[in-house]
GROMACS .gro file of N, CA, C and O in nm:
model
  496
    1GLN      N    1   0.083  -0.116   0.003
    1GLN     CA    2  -0.001   0.001   0.003
    1GLN      C    3   0.089   0.125  -0.001
    1GLN      O    4   0.186   0.134   0.076
    2LEU      N    5   0.051   0.220  -0.084
    2LEU     CA    6   0.123   0.350  -0.093
    2LEU      C    7   0.042   0.454  -0.024
    2LEU      O    8  -0.079   0.477  -0.049
    3GLN      N    9   0.109   0.520   0.067
    3GLN     CA   10   0.046   0.631   0.142
    3GLN      C   11   0.081   0.769   0.076
    3GLN      O   12   0.198   0.794   0.053
    4LEU      N   13  -0.019   0.849   0.058
    4LEU     CA   14  -0.003   0.983   0.007
    4LEU      C   15  -0.066   1.085   0.096
    4LEU      O   16  -0.177   1.063   0.142
    5VAL      N   17   0.003   1.194   0.120
    5VAL     CA   18  -0.048   1.301   0.208
    5VAL      C   19  -0.028   1.431   0.144
    5VAL      O   20   0.084   1.469   0.108
    6GLU      N   21  -0.139   1.506   0.125
    6GLU     CA   22  -0.131   1.638   0.065
    6GLU      C   23  -0.113   1.745   0.174
    6GLU      O   24  -0.164   1.729   0.284
    7SER      N   25  -0.053   1.852   0.135
    7SER     CA   26  -0.037   1.969   0.228
    7SER      C   27  -0.026   2.097   0.143
    7SER      O   28  -0.008   2.089   0.020
    8GLY      N   29  -0.038   2.211   0.209
    8GLY     CA   30  -0.016   2.339   0.141
    8GLY      C   31  -0.138   2.416   0.111
    8GLY      O   32  -0.133   2.532   0.064
    9GLY      N   33  -0.257   2.359   0.137
    9GLY     CA   34  -0.381   2.430   0.112
    9GLY      C   35  -0.404   2.540   0.211
    9GLY      O   36  -0.332   2.552   0.310
   10GLY      N   37  -0.504   2.621   0.184
   10GLY     CA   38  -0.534   2.729   0.273
   10GLY      C   39  -0.622   2.834   0.209
   10GLY      O   40  -0.676   2.810   0.099
   11LEU      N   41  -0.634   2.946   0.271
   11LEU     CA   42  -0.716   3.057   0.220
   11LEU      C   43  -0.621   3.157   0.147
   11LEU      O   44  -0.518   3.200   0.205
   12VAL      N   45  -0.663   3.194   0.029
   12VAL     CA   46  -0.580   3.284  -0.055
   12VAL      C   47  -0.674   3.384  -0.125
   12VAL      O   48  -0.788   3.349  -0.159
   13GLN      N   49  -0.618   3.496  -0.150
   13GLN     CA   50  -0.693   3.600  -0.222
   13GLN      C   51  -0.701   3.572  -0.370
   13GLN      O   52  -0.611   3.509  -0.429
   14PRO      N   53  -0.809   3.613  -0.442
   14PRO     CA   54  -0.808   3.603  -0.584
   14PRO      C   55  -0.685   3.663  -0.645
   14PRO      O   56  -0.641   3.775  -0.608
   15GLY      N   57  -0.622   3.596  -0.740
   15GLY     CA   58  -0.500   3.637  -0.804
   15GLY      C   59  -0.378   3.589  -0.729
   15GLY      O   60  -0.265   3.605  -0.778
   16GLY      N   61  -0.394   3.527  -0.613
   16GLY     CA   62  -0.283   3.479  -0.537
   16GLY      C   63  -0.234   3.343  -0.581
   16GLY      O   64  -0.282   3.281  -0.678
   17SER      N   65  -0.142   3.289  -0.503
   17SER     CA   66  -0.076   3.166  -0.537
   17SER      C   67  -0.067   3.074  -0.414
   17SER      O   68  -0.060   3.118  -0.303
   18LEU      N   69  -0.067   2.941  -0.444
   18LEU     CA   70  -0.039   2.842  -0.342
   18LEU      C   71   0.047   2.732  -0.410
   18LEU      O   72   0.034   2.712  -0.530
   19ARG      N   73   0.122   2.662  -0.328
   19ARG     CA   74   0.197   2.547  -0.371
   19ARG      C   75   0.155   2.432  -0.288
   19ARG      O   76   0.177   2.428  -0.168
   20LEU      N   77   0.092   2.332  -0.352
   20LEU     CA   78   0.054   2.210  -0.289
   20LEU      C   79   0.166   2.106  -0.298
   20LEU      O   80   0.230   2.098  -0.398
   21SER      N   81   0.174   2.024  -0.196
   21SER     CA   82   0.268   1.915  -0.197
   21SER      C   83   0.192   1.782  -0.176
   21SER      O   84   0.095   1.778  -0.109
   22CYS      N   85   0.251   1.678  -0.241
   22CYS     CA   86   0.196   1.541  -0.220
   22CYS      C   87   0.319   1.457  -0.184
   22CYS      O   88   0.411   1.439  -0.263
   23ALA      N   89   0.316   1.412  -0.054
   23ALA     CA   90   0.423   1.337  -0.002
   23ALA      C   91   0.389   1.188   0.001
   23ALA      O   92   0.282   1.152   0.057
   24ALA      N   93   0.477   1.104  -0.044
   24ALA     CA   94   0.458   0.962  -0.040
   24ALA      C   95   0.550   0.903   0.068
   24ALA      O   96   0.653   0.960   0.104
   25ASP      N   97   0.509   0.788   0.115
   25ASP     CA   98   0.581   0.726   0.230
   25ASP      C   99   0.699   0.642   0.188
   25ASP      O  100   0.770   0.587   0.275
   26SER      N  101   0.722   0.625   0.055
   26SER     CA  102   0.836   0.544   0.010
   26SER      C  103   0.863   0.577  -0.135
   26SER      O  104   0.779   0.644  -0.199
   27ASP      N  105   0.976   0.533  -0.182
   27ASP     CA  106   1.013   0.554  -0.322
   27ASP      C  107   0.932   0.469  -0.421
   27ASP      O  108   0.955   0.485  -0.540
   28GLU      N  109   0.846   0.386  -0.366
   28GLU     CA  110   0.751   0.319  -0.454
   28GLU      C  111   0.674   0.419  -0.541
   28GLU      O  112   0.638   0.384  -0.652
   29VAL      N  113   0.648   0.536  -0.490
   29VAL     CA  114   0.575   0.636  -0.563
   29VAL      C  115   0.646   0.669  -0.701
   29VAL      O  116   0.577   0.709  -0.796
   30ASN      N  117   0.773   0.641  -0.710
   30ASN     CA  118   0.845   0.677  -0.834
   30ASN      C  119   0.812   0.581  -0.951
   30ASN      O  120   0.863   0.604  -1.061
   31ALA      N  121   0.736   0.475  -0.920
   31ALA     CA  122   0.689   0.386  -1.027
   31ALA      C  123   0.552   0.427  -1.074
   31ALA      O  124   0.494   0.351  -1.157
   32TYR      N  125   0.496   0.538  -1.027
   32TYR     CA  126   0.359   0.578  -1.060
   32TYR      C  127   0.355   0.716  -1.121
   32TYR      O  128   0.429   0.805  -1.091
   33THR      N  129   0.259   0.724  -1.217
   33THR     CA  130   0.210   0.858  -1.253
   33THR      C  131   0.129   0.914  -1.136
   33THR      O  132   0.057   0.837  -1.071
   34ILE      N  133   0.150   1.038  -1.109
   34ILE     CA  134   0.074   1.108  -1.002
   34ILE      C  135  -0.017   1.213  -1.067
   34ILE      O  136   0.027   1.295  -1.148
   35GLY      N  137  -0.142   1.207  -1.027
   35GLY     CA  138  -0.241   1.307  -1.075
   35GLY      C  139  -0.285   1.394  -0.959
   35GLY      O  140  -0.289   1.351  -0.846
   36TRP      N  141  -0.322   1.515  -0.993
   36TRP     CA  142  -0.390   1.604  -0.903
   36TRP      C  143  -0.535   1.622  -0.943
   36TRP      O  144  -0.567   1.639  -1.062
   37PHE      N  145  -0.623   1.611  -0.849
   37PHE     CA  146  -0.766   1.618  -0.871
   37PHE      C  147  -0.828   1.721  -0.773
   37PHE      O  148  -0.763   1.759  -0.674
   38ARG      N  149  -0.941   1.767  -0.805
   38ARG     CA  150  -1.014   1.857  -0.709
   38ARG      C  151  -1.161   1.827  -0.713
   38ARG      O  152  -1.215   1.780  -0.815
   39GLN      N  153  -1.223   1.856  -0.601
   39GLN     CA  154  -1.366   1.833  -0.589
   39GLN      C  155  -1.425   1.950  -0.503
   39GLN      O  156  -1.384   1.973  -0.391
   40ALA      N  157  -1.517   2.022  -0.568
   40ALA     CA  158  -1.592   2.132  -0.506
   40ALA      C  159  -1.728   2.080  -0.467
   40ALA      O  160  -1.781   1.983  -0.524
   41PRO      N  161  -1.791   2.138  -0.363
   41PRO     CA  162  -1.926   2.100  -0.321
   41PRO      C  163  -2.020   2.099  -0.444
   41PRO      O  164  -2.026   2.198  -0.515
   42GLY      N  165  -2.097   1.993  -0.457
   42GLY     CA  166  -2.192   1.983  -0.564
   42GLY      C  167  -2.140   1.949  -0.697
   42GLY      O  168  -2.219   1.948  -0.796
   43LYS      N  169  -2.009   1.925  -0.710
   43LYS     CA  170  -1.948   1.901  -0.838
   43LYS      C  171  -1.877   1.765  -0.837
   43LYS      O  172  -1.834   1.719  -0.727
   44GLU      N  173  -1.860   1.707  -0.953
   44GLU     CA  174  -1.782   1.584  -0.960
   44GLU      C  175  -1.636   1.606  -0.940
   44GLU      O  176  -1.583   1.720  -0.976
   45ARG      N  177  -1.568   1.507  -0.894
   45ARG     CA  178  -1.420   1.514  -0.888
   45ARG      C  179  -1.362   1.525  -1.027
   45ARG      O  180  -1.403   1.449  -1.117
   46GLU      N  181  -1.272   1.616  -1.049
   46GLU     CA  182  -1.216   1.634  -1.179
   46GLU      C  183  -1.063   1.629  -1.175
   46GLU      O  184  -1.001   1.683  -1.080
   47GLY      N  185  -1.005   1.566  -1.269
   47GLY     CA  186  -0.860   1.565  -1.283
   47GLY      C  187  -0.814   1.699  -1.343
   47GLY      O  188  -0.871   1.751  -1.436
   48ILE      N  189  -0.704   1.758  -1.287
   48ILE     CA  190  -0.658   1.885  -1.332
   48ILE      C  191  -0.516   1.877  -1.387
   48ILE      O  192  -0.480   1.962  -1.472
   49SER      N  193  -0.441   1.775  -1.348
   49SER     CA  194  -0.302   1.768  -1.398
   49SER      C  195  -0.250   1.630  -1.362
   49SER      O  196  -0.292   1.568  -1.267
   50TRP      N  197  -0.151   1.584  -1.442
   50TRP     CA  198  -0.082   1.462  -1.403
   50TRP      C  199   0.067   1.472  -1.455
   50TRP      O  200   0.099   1.554  -1.545
   51ILE      N  201   0.153   1.389  -1.395
   51ILE     CA  202   0.289   1.387  -1.431
   51ILE      C  203   0.335   1.239  -1.430
   51ILE      O  204   0.303   1.166  -1.338
   52ASP      N  205   0.409   1.198  -1.533
   52ASP     CA  206   0.447   1.062  -1.538
   52ASP      C  207   0.553   1.027  -1.439
   52ASP      O  208   0.611   1.119  -1.373
   53LYS      N  209   0.594   0.900  -1.433
   53LYS     CA  210   0.680   0.857  -1.324
   53LYS      C  211   0.821   0.922  -1.329
   53LYS      O  212   0.884   0.938  -1.223
   54THR      N  213   0.863   0.960  -1.443
   54THR     CA  214   0.997   1.025  -1.458
   54THR      C  215   0.991   1.176  -1.454
   54THR      O  216   1.095   1.240  -1.439
   55GLY      N  217   0.874   1.234  -1.469
   55GLY     CA  218   0.858   1.374  -1.478
   55GLY      C  219   0.876   1.429  -1.622
   55GLY      O  220   0.871   1.553  -1.642
   56ALA      N  221   0.896   1.342  -1.718
   56ALA     CA  222   0.917   1.390  -1.856
   56ALA      C  223   0.791   1.432  -1.920
   56ALA      O  224   0.798   1.510  -2.018
   57TYR      N  225   0.676   1.385  -1.883
   57TYR     CA  226   0.550   1.415  -1.948
   57TYR      C  227   0.451   1.465  -1.846
   57TYR      O  228   0.441   1.410  -1.737
   58THR      N  229   0.377   1.570  -1.886
   58THR     CA  230   0.275   1.623  -1.803
   58THR      C  231   0.153   1.665  -1.889
   58THR      O  232   0.169   1.675  -2.007
   59ASP      N  233   0.044   1.683  -1.823
   59ASP     CA  234  -0.078   1.732  -1.892
   59ASP      C  235  -0.159   1.814  -1.793
   59ASP      O  236  -0.150   1.796  -1.670
   60TYR      N  237  -0.241   1.903  -1.852
   60TYR     CA  238  -0.323   1.994  -1.773
   60TYR      C  239  -0.463   2.005  -1.829
   60TYR      O  240  -0.479   2.004  -1.953
   61ARG      N  241  -0.566   2.019  -1.742
   61ARG     CA  242  -0.695   2.055  -1.787
   61ARG      C  243  -0.687   2.200  -1.839
   61ARG      O  244  -0.614   2.284  -1.792
   62ASP      N  245  -0.773   2.231  -1.941
   62ASP     CA  246  -0.766   2.360  -2.007
   62ASP      C  247  -0.784   2.476  -1.912
   62ASP      O  248  -0.723   2.580  -1.921
   63SER      N  249  -0.873   2.455  -1.809
   63SER     CA  250  -0.900   2.561  -1.718
   63SER      C  251  -0.785   2.603  -1.629
   63SER      O  252  -0.787   2.711  -1.570
   64VAL      N  253  -0.683   2.518  -1.618
   64VAL     CA  254  -0.567   2.551  -1.537
   64VAL      C  255  -0.439   2.570  -1.612
   64VAL      O  256  -0.338   2.610  -1.559
   65LEU      N  257  -0.444   2.538  -1.741
   65LEU     CA  258  -0.327   2.547  -1.827
   65LEU      C  259  -0.272   2.691  -1.828
   65LEU      O  260  -0.347   2.784  -1.850
   66GLY      N  261  -0.144   2.700  -1.803
   66GLY     CA  262  -0.082   2.833  -1.799
   66GLY      C  263  -0.080   2.894  -1.662
   66GLY      O  264  -0.009   2.992  -1.640
   67ARG      N  265  -0.164   2.839  -1.572
   67ARG     CA  266  -0.169   2.895  -1.439
   67ARG      C  267  -0.108   2.797  -1.335
   67ARG      O  268  -0.048   2.841  -1.236
   68PHE      N  269  -0.127   2.666  -1.359
   68PHE     CA  270  -0.081   2.565  -1.263
   68PHE      C  271   0.041   2.494  -1.332
   68PHE      O  272   0.047   2.476  -1.453
   69THR      N  273   0.132   2.449  -1.241
   69THR     CA  274   0.251   2.375  -1.293
   69THR      C  275   0.270   2.257  -1.197
   69THR      O  276   0.283   2.273  -1.077
   70ILE      N  277   0.274   2.137  -1.259
   70ILE     CA  278   0.298   2.016  -1.180
   70ILE      C  279   0.446   1.980  -1.194
   70ILE      O  280   0.507   1.998  -1.297
   71SER      N  281   0.502   1.930  -1.088
   71SER     CA  282   0.642   1.887  -1.088
   71SER      C  283   0.661   1.778  -0.990
   71SER      O  284   0.574   1.749  -0.903
   72ARG      N  285   0.777   1.707  -0.994
   72ARG     CA  286   0.808   1.608  -0.895
   72ARG      C  287   0.951   1.603  -0.866
   72ARG      O  288   1.036   1.633  -0.953
   73ASP      N  289   0.983   1.561  -0.747
   73ASP     CA  290   1.123   1.539  -0.701
   73ASP      C  291   1.131   1.396  -0.654
   73ASP      O  292   1.096   1.367  -0.538
   74ASN      N  293   1.171   1.305  -0.739
   74ASN     CA  294   1.168   1.166  -0.700
   74ASN      C  295   1.267   1.130  -0.589
   74ASN      O  296   1.240   1.036  -0.514
   75ALA      N  297   1.375   1.205  -0.579
   75ALA     CA  298   1.469   1.183  -0.468
   75ALA      C  299   1.405   1.210  -0.334
   75ALA      O  300   1.447   1.154  -0.235
   76LYS      N  301   1.296   1.294  -0.332
   76LYS     CA  302   1.229   1.325  -0.206
   76LYS      C  303   1.096   1.256  -0.198
   76LYS      O  304   1.025   1.280  -0.102
   77ASN      N  305   1.056   1.179  -0.294
   77ASN     CA  306   0.929   1.113  -0.302
   77ASN      C  307   0.815   1.217  -0.294
   77ASN      O  308   0.713   1.195  -0.224
   78MET      N  309   0.833   1.326  -0.363
   78MET     CA  310   0.739   1.439  -0.357
   78MET      C  311   0.688   1.482  -0.496
   78MET      O  312   0.762   1.476  -0.592
   79VAL      N  313   0.564   1.522  -0.498
   79VAL     CA  314   0.499   1.581  -0.614
   79VAL      C  315   0.444   1.713  -0.573
   79VAL      O  316   0.383   1.724  -0.460
   80TYR      N  317   0.449   1.812  -0.660
   80TYR     CA  318   0.402   1.945  -0.625
   80TYR      C  319   0.302   1.997  -0.732
   80TYR      O  320   0.305   1.959  -0.848
   81LEU      N  321   0.221   2.091  -0.685
   81LEU     CA  322   0.134   2.163  -0.782
   81LEU      C  323   0.142   2.314  -0.743
   81LEU      O  324   0.088   2.353  -0.638
   82GLN      N  325   0.208   2.387  -0.829
   82GLN     CA  326   0.216   2.534  -0.810
   82GLN      C  327   0.095   2.594  -0.876
   82GLN      O  328   0.073   2.572  -0.997
   83MET      N  329   0.020   2.667  -0.803
   83MET     CA  330  -0.103   2.725  -0.851
   83MET      C  331  -0.098   2.881  -0.846
   83MET      O  332  -0.073   2.940  -0.732
   84ASN      N  333  -0.103   2.947  -0.957
   84ASN     CA  334  -0.097   3.088  -0.967
   84ASN      C  335  -0.224   3.147  -1.024
   84ASN      O  336  -0.308   3.077  -1.081
   85SER      N  337  -0.245   3.278  -1.010
   85SER     CA  338  -0.358   3.347  -1.063
   85SER      C  339  -0.491   3.274  -1.024
   85SER      O  340  -0.581   3.257  -1.105
   86LEU      N  341  -0.500   3.248  -0.895
   86LEU     CA  342  -0.617   3.171  -0.847
   86LEU      C  343  -0.745   3.256  -0.848
   86LEU      O  344  -0.740   3.377  -0.825
   87THR      N  345  -0.853   3.190  -0.878
   87THR     CA  346  -0.984   3.246  -0.882
   87THR      C  347  -1.081   3.171  -0.786
   87THR      O  348  -1.047   3.059  -0.748
   88PRO      N  349  -1.193   3.228  -0.749
   88PRO     CA  350  -1.286   3.158  -0.666
   88PRO      C  351  -1.331   3.020  -0.726
   88PRO      O  352  -1.363   2.931  -0.648
   89ASP      N  353  -1.327   3.011  -0.858
   89ASP     CA  354  -1.366   2.883  -0.917
   89ASP      C  355  -1.264   2.772  -0.892
   89ASP      O  356  -1.291   2.650  -0.911
   90ASP      N  357  -1.147   2.807  -0.838
   90ASP     CA  358  -1.048   2.704  -0.800
   90ASP      C  359  -1.074   2.652  -0.660
   90ASP      O  360  -0.997   2.562  -0.616
   91THR      N  361  -1.168   2.706  -0.590
   91THR     CA  362  -1.193   2.658  -0.450
   91THR      C  363  -1.242   2.515  -0.456
   91THR      O  364  -1.340   2.480  -0.527
   92ALA      N  365  -1.173   2.428  -0.380
   92ALA     CA  366  -1.205   2.288  -0.382
   92ALA      C  367  -1.117   2.219  -0.282
   92ALA      O  368  -1.016   2.276  -0.235
   93VAL      N  369  -1.142   2.090  -0.254
   93VAL     CA  370  -1.051   2.000  -0.193
   93VAL      C  371  -0.964   1.945  -0.304
   93VAL      O  372  -1.015   1.893  -0.406
   94TYR      N  373  -0.832   1.955  -0.284
   94TYR     CA  374  -0.737   1.905  -0.384
   94TYR      C  375  -0.674   1.776  -0.334
   94TYR      O  376  -0.632   1.769  -0.214
   95LEU      N  377  -0.673   1.675  -0.419
   95LEU     CA  378  -0.621   1.546  -0.385
   95LEU      C  379  -0.514   1.499  -0.477
   95LEU      O  380  -0.521   1.534  -0.603
   96CYS      N  381  -0.415   1.430  -0.436
   96CYS     CA  382  -0.324   1.362  -0.525
   96CYS      C  383  -0.349   1.214  -0.526
   96CYS      O  384  -0.407   1.159  -0.431
   97ALA      N  385  -0.315   1.149  -0.636
   97ALA     CA  386  -0.345   1.008  -0.652
   97ALA      C  387  -0.243   0.946  -0.738
   97ALA      O  388  -0.174   1.011  -0.824
   98ALA      N  389  -0.226   0.816  -0.724
   98ALA     CA  390  -0.118   0.736  -0.799
   98ALA      C  391  -0.183   0.638  -0.896
   98ALA      O  392  -0.275   0.565  -0.861
   99TYR      N  393  -0.126   0.636  -1.015
   99TYR     CA  394  -0.175   0.553  -1.124
   99TYR      C  395  -0.055   0.471  -1.180
   99TYR      O  396   0.042   0.536  -1.228
  100ARG      N  397  -0.064   0.343  -1.184
  100ARG     CA  398   0.048   0.260  -1.219
  100ARG      C  399   0.062   0.234  -1.367
  100ARG      O  400   0.174   0.231  -1.424
  101HIS      N  401  -0.051   0.212  -1.434
  101HIS     CA  402  -0.048   0.165  -1.571
  101HIS      C  403  -0.090   0.273  -1.669
  101HIS      O  404  -0.196   0.336  -1.649
  102GLY      N  405  -0.016   0.289  -1.771
  102GLY     CA  406  -0.041   0.394  -1.866
  102GLY      C  407   0.031   0.521  -1.837
  102GLY      O  408   0.089   0.539  -1.732
  103LEU      N  409   0.036   0.611  -1.937
  103LEU     CA  410   0.111   0.731  -1.925
  103LEU      C  411   0.046   0.826  -1.823
  103LEU      O  412   0.116   0.885  -1.737
  104GLY      N  413  -0.085   0.847  -1.836
  104GLY     CA  414  -0.157   0.934  -1.748
  104GLY      C  415  -0.302   0.940  -1.780
  104GLY      O  416  -0.346   0.895  -1.890
  105SER      N  417  -0.382   1.003  -1.695
  105SER     CA  418  -0.525   1.004  -1.713
  105SER      C  419  -0.583   1.112  -1.626
  105SER      O  420  -0.531   1.145  -1.521
  106PHE      N  421  -0.698   1.171  -1.673
  106PHE     CA  422  -0.776   1.258  -1.591
  106PHE      C  423  -0.897   1.192  -1.530
  106PHE      O  424  -0.982   1.255  -1.465
  107ARG      N  425  -0.909   1.064  -1.545
  107ARG     CA  426  -1.021   0.986  -1.489
  107ARG      C  427  -0.989   0.935  -1.354
  107ARG      O  428  -0.898   0.856  -1.333
  108PRO      N  429  -1.071   0.982  -1.252
  108PRO     CA  430  -1.038   0.937  -1.116
  108PRO      C  431  -1.043   0.790  -1.094
  108PRO      O  432  -0.961   0.736  -1.014
  109THR      N  433  -1.129   0.716  -1.168
  109THR     CA  434  -1.140   0.574  -1.149
  109THR      C  435  -1.015   0.497  -1.189
  109THR      O  436  -1.008   0.380  -1.153
  110MET      N  437  -0.925   0.558  -1.263
  110MET     CA  438  -0.805   0.489  -1.306
  110MET      C  439  -0.696   0.487  -1.199
  110MET      O  440  -0.598   0.416  -1.216
  111TYR      N  441  -0.711   0.566  -1.092
  111TYR     CA  442  -0.605   0.576  -0.995
  111TYR      C  443  -0.632   0.485  -0.875
  111TYR      O  444  -0.743   0.470  -0.829
  112LYS      N  445  -0.521   0.429  -0.825
  112LYS     CA  446  -0.533   0.325  -0.727
  112LYS      C  447  -0.520   0.382  -0.583
  112LYS      O  448  -0.596   0.335  -0.493
  113TYR      N  449  -0.426   0.469  -0.561
  113TYR     CA  450  -0.398   0.525  -0.425
  113TYR      C  451  -0.425   0.670  -0.423
  113TYR      O  452  -0.400   0.742  -0.515
  114TRP      N  453  -0.487   0.712  -0.311
  114TRP     CA  454  -0.536   0.852  -0.292
  114TRP      C  455  -0.492   0.907  -0.158
  114TRP      O  456  -0.494   0.833  -0.057
  115GLY      N  457  -0.459   1.035  -0.157
  115GLY     CA  458  -0.449   1.101  -0.033
  115GLY      C  459  -0.587   1.152   0.012
  115GLY      O  460  -0.688   1.127  -0.055
  116GLN      N  461  -0.591   1.216   0.129
  116GLN     CA  462  -0.718   1.257   0.189
  116GLN      C  463  -0.760   1.393   0.148
  116GLN      O  464  -0.870   1.439   0.176
  117GLY      N  465  -0.669   1.475   0.093
  117GLY     CA  466  -0.702   1.601   0.040
  117GLY      C  467  -0.666   1.717   0.125
  117GLY      O  468  -0.644   1.703   0.246
  118THR      N  469  -0.647   1.836   0.064
  118THR     CA  470  -0.622   1.959   0.130
  118THR      C  471  -0.712   2.068   0.075
  118THR      O  472  -0.731   2.074  -0.046
  119GLN      N  473  -0.769   2.145   0.162
  119GLN     CA  474  -0.866   2.246   0.122
  119GLN      C  475  -0.801   2.371   0.068
  119GLN      O  476  -0.709   2.422   0.131
  120VAL      N  477  -0.842   2.415  -0.049
  120VAL     CA  478  -0.801   2.542  -0.108
  120VAL      C  479  -0.927   2.631  -0.121
  120VAL      O  480  -1.024   2.589  -0.181
  121THR      N  481  -0.916   2.745  -0.058
  121THR     CA  482  -1.029   2.841  -0.063
  121THR      C  483  -0.975   2.975  -0.121
  121THR      O  484  -0.879   3.032  -0.066
  122VAL      N  485  -1.034   3.015  -0.227
  122VAL     CA  486  -0.995   3.143  -0.295
  122VAL      C  487  -1.110   3.247  -0.276
  122VAL      O  488  -1.218   3.227  -0.327
  123SER      N  489  -1.083   3.348  -0.196
  123SER     CA  490  -1.191   3.436  -0.156
  123SER      C  491  -1.127   3.567  -0.106
  123SER      O  492  -1.016   3.569  -0.051
  124SER      N  493  -1.204   3.679  -0.127
  124SER     CA  494  -1.164   3.804  -0.072
  124SER      C  495  -1.213   3.817   0.073
  124SER      O  496  -1.176   3.913   0.142
   0.00000   0.00000   0.00000
């Protein structure tokens, strides 16, 4: 079993930035694509970005492209999501998840291991 823990969420002003972290409990995480997802009240969980096991390939949902940057540091068993130019529509619980097979996916059902999430609130 792979354990994932998100951190870095909080309250931020519109236009502000946050950096989320996804910490894994072992280097087993380096065999997985890691995705970032978010879920707002009343909405379905949506994939927003993923990064392959080596960090060579990434993808972003259109709504965050150019504002969010996913990265990983395999030596530290860490994955990050830098979020800039935040808007109230970005308010959600953000979760990281691990996917073993395939390059990457925005489909939550494809991911095997999940963190418990960190709250991001964008408000004045």
